[in-house]
Coordinates of C-alpha atoms in Angstrom, one line a residue:
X1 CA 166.6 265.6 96.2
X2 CA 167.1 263.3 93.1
X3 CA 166.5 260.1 95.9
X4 CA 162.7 261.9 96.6
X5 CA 161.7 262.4 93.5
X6 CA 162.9 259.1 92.6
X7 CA 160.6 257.8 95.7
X8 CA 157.4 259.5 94.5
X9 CA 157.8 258.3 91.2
X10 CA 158.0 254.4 92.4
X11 CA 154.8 255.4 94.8
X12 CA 152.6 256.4 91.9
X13 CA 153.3 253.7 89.7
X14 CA 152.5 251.5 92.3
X15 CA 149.7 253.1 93.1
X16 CA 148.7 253.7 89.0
X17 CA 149.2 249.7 88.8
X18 CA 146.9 248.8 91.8
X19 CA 143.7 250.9 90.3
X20 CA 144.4 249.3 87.0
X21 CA 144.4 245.6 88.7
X22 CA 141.4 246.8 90.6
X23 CA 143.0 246.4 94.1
X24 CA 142.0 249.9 94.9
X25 CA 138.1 248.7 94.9
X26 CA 134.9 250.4 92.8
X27 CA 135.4 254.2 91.2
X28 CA 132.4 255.5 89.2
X29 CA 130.1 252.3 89.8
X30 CA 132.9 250.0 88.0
X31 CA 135.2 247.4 89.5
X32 CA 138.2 245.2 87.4
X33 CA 139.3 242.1 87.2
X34 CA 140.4 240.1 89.2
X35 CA 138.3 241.5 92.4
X36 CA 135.1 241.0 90.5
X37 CA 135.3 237.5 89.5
X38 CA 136.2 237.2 93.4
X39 CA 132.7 238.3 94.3
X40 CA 130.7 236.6 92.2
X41 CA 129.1 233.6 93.6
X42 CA 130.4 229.5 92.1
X43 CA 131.6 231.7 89.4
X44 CA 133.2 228.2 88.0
X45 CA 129.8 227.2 87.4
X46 CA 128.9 229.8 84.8
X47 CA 128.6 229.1 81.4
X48 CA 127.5 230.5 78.1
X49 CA 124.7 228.9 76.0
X50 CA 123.3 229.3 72.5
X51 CA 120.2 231.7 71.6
X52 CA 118.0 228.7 70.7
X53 CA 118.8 227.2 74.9
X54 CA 118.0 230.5 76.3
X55 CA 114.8 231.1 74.2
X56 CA 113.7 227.4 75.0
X57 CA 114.4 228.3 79.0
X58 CA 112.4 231.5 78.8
X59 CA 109.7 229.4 77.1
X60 CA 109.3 227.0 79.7
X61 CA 109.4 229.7 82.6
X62 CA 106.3 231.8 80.3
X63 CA 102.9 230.4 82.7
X64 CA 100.5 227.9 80.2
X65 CA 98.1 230.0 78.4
X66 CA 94.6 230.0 79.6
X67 CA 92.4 227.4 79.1
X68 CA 89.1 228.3 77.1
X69 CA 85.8 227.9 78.7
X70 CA 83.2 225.9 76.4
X71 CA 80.4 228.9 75.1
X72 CA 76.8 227.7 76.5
X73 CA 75.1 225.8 73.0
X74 CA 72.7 227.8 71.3
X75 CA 69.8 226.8 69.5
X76 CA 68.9 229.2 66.7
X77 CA 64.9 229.7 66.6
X78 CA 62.3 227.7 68.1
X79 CA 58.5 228.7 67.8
X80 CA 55.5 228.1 69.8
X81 CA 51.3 228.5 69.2
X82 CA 49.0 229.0 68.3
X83 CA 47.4 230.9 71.2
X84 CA 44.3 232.3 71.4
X85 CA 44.5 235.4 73.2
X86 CA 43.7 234.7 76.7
X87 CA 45.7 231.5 76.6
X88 CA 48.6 233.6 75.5
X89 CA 48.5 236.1 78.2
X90 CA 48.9 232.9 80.7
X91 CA 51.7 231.6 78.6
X92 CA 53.9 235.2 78.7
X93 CA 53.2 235.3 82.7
X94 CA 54.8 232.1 83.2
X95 CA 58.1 233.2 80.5
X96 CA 58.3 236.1 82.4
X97 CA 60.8 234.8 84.9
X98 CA 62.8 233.4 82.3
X99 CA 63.8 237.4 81.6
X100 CA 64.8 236.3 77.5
X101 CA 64.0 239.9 76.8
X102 CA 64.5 240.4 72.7
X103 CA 65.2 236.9 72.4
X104 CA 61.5 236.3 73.0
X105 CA 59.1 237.7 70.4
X106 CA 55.0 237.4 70.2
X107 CA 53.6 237.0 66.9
X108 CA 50.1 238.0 65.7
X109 CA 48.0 236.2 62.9
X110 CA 44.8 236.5 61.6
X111 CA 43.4 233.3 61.1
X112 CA 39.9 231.8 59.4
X113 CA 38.6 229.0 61.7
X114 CA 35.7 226.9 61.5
X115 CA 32.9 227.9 63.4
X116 CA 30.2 225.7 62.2
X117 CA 29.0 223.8 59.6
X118 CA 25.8 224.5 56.6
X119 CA 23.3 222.2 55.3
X120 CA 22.1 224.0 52.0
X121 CA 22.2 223.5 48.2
X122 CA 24.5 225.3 46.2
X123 CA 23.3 228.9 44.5
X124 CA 21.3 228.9 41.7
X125 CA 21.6 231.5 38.8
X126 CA 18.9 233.8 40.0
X127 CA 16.7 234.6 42.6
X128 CA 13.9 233.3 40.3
X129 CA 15.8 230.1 39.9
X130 CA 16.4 229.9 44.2
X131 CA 12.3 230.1 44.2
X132 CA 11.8 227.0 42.1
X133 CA 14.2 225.1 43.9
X134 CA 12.0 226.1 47.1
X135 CA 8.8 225.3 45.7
X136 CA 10.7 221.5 45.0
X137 CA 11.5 221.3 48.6
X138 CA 8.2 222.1 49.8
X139 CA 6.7 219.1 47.5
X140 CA 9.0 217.1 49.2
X141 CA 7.6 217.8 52.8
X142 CA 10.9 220.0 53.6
X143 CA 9.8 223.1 55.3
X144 CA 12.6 224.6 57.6
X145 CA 14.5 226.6 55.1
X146 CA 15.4 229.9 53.6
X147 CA 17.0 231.5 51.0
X148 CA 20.1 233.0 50.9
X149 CA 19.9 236.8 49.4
X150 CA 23.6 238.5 51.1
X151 CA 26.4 239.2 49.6
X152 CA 28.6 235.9 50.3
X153 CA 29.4 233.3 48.0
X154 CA 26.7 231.3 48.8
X155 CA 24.0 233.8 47.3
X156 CA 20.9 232.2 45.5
X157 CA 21.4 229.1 47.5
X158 CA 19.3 227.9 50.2
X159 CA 19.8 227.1 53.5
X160 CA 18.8 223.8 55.1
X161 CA 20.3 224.0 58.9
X162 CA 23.3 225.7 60.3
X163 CA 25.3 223.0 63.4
X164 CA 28.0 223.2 65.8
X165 CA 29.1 219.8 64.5
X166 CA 30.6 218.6 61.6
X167 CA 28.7 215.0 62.6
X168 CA 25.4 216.8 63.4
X169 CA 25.3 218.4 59.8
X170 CA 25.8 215.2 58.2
X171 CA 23.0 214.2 60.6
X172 CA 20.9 216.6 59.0
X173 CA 21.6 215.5 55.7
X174 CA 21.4 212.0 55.5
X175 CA 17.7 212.7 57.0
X176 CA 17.0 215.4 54.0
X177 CA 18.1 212.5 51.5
X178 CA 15.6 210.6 53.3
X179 CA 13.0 212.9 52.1
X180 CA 14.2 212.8 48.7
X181 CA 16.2 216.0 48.9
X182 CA 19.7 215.1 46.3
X183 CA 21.3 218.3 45.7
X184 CA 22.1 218.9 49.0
X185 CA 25.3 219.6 50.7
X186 CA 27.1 220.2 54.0
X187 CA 29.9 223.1 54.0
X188 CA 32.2 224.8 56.9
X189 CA 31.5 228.4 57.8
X190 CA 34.3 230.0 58.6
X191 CA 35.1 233.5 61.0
X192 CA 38.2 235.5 61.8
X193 CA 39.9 234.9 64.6
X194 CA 43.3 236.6 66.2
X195 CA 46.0 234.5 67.3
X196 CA 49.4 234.4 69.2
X197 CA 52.4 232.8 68.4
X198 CA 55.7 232.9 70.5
X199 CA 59.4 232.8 68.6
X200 CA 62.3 232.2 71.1
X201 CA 65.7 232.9 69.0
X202 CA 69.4 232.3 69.9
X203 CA 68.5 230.7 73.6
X204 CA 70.4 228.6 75.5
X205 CA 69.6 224.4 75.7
X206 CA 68.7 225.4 79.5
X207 CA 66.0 227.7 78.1
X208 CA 64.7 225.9 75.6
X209 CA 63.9 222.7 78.5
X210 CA 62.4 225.5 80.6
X211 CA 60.2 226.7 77.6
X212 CA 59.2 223.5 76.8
X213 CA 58.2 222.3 80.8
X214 CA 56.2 225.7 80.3
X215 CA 54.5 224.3 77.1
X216 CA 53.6 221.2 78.4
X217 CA 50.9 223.0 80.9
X218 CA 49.2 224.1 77.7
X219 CA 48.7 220.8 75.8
X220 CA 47.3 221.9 72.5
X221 CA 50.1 224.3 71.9
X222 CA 53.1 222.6 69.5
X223 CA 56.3 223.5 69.4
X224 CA 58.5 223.8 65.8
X225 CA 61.5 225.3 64.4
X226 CA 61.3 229.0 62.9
X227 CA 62.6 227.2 60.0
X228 CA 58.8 225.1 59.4
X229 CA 56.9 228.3 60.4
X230 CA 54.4 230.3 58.3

């Protein structure tokens, strides 16, 4: 009896040293040494490194960050005009396939342009005064005249020829000093007129050659800076 329970007692220590070598295999996911240093693969090779190694390794396995693509170059504001009305519907027909949307604005001005030019001499204080000046001119052989009774700056004055042309005014009145006539003088006349300018802002370089090819059809149209406009 003693001789079996002497037996048992010699199995299970052998068999409580074998699981505690780890020649019994895995229990509970975990293996021992030495079976697990058996499996692993040019084990010998291993070997330990510092922080700094293994942060500079995962460094240089990271992928390069992306390379920036250059923006398109902008040019702030650039302006075009002055159009008269019709010649500014033409003009916005041929942006329109440009599609710059609020980046392309039309302007309206009002804007006093010459329309022709007076021969006349300057008002007089009254309208008794504008007679006797009259009765001078018709002692000099001057007959085409009139005096001017509205309500413009040139009241009391008189009216010797209203021209198309600068050069056919002064026409006019080199022939009245001729007759004797020295107090006369040649003025513009000026009207109202609408007109259209176009301001182009934040546009590409691309856009601004295309806007300018466009501008070229109309060759009395200049193109400026925002920054030199009105």
């Amino acid at each position: 009896m003693l001789k079996l329970i002497f037996a048992l007692l010699l199995v299970a220590n052998a068999a409580l040293y074998a699981y505690g070598e780890g020649y019994l295999g895995q229990f509970s996911g975990n293996e021992h040494e030495p079976g697990r240093l058996q499996k692993q693969q040019n084990a010998d090779k291993l070997q330990l490194i510092s922080a700094s190694k293994a942060e500079s390794a995962v460094a240089a396995l990271a992928p390069p960050p992306p390379v920036p693509r250059d923006e398109p170059a902008t040019v702030a504001c650039v302006e075009v005009g002055n159009f008269a009305l019709d010649e500014a519907r033409k003009f916005e027909n041929r942006l329109a396939p440009l599609e710059l949307g609020d980046r392309q604005q039309r302007r309206n001005v009002a804007e006093q342009e010459v329309s022709s030019y007076i021969v006349h001499i300057p008002p007089q204080a009254s309208r008794a005064a504008a007679e006797k000046k009259a009765d001078e001119l018709r002692e000099l052989g001057v007959t085409n005249f009139f005096i001017l009774n509205d309500s413009s700056p040139l009241k009391w004055g008189i009216s010797l020829g209203v021209f198309r042309s600068e050069a056919a005014a002064q026409a006019q009145l080199a022939a009245l000093v001729k007759q004797g006539v020295q107090t006369a003088r040649v003025a513009p006349r000026y009207t109202s007129s609408k007109q259209v300018y176009f301001q182009f802002r934040d546009i590409s370089e691309d856009a601004k050659t295309r806007i300018a090819k466009i501008t070229a059809k109309f060759p009395e149209q200049e193109t400026r800076s925002c920054s030199s406009a009105r």
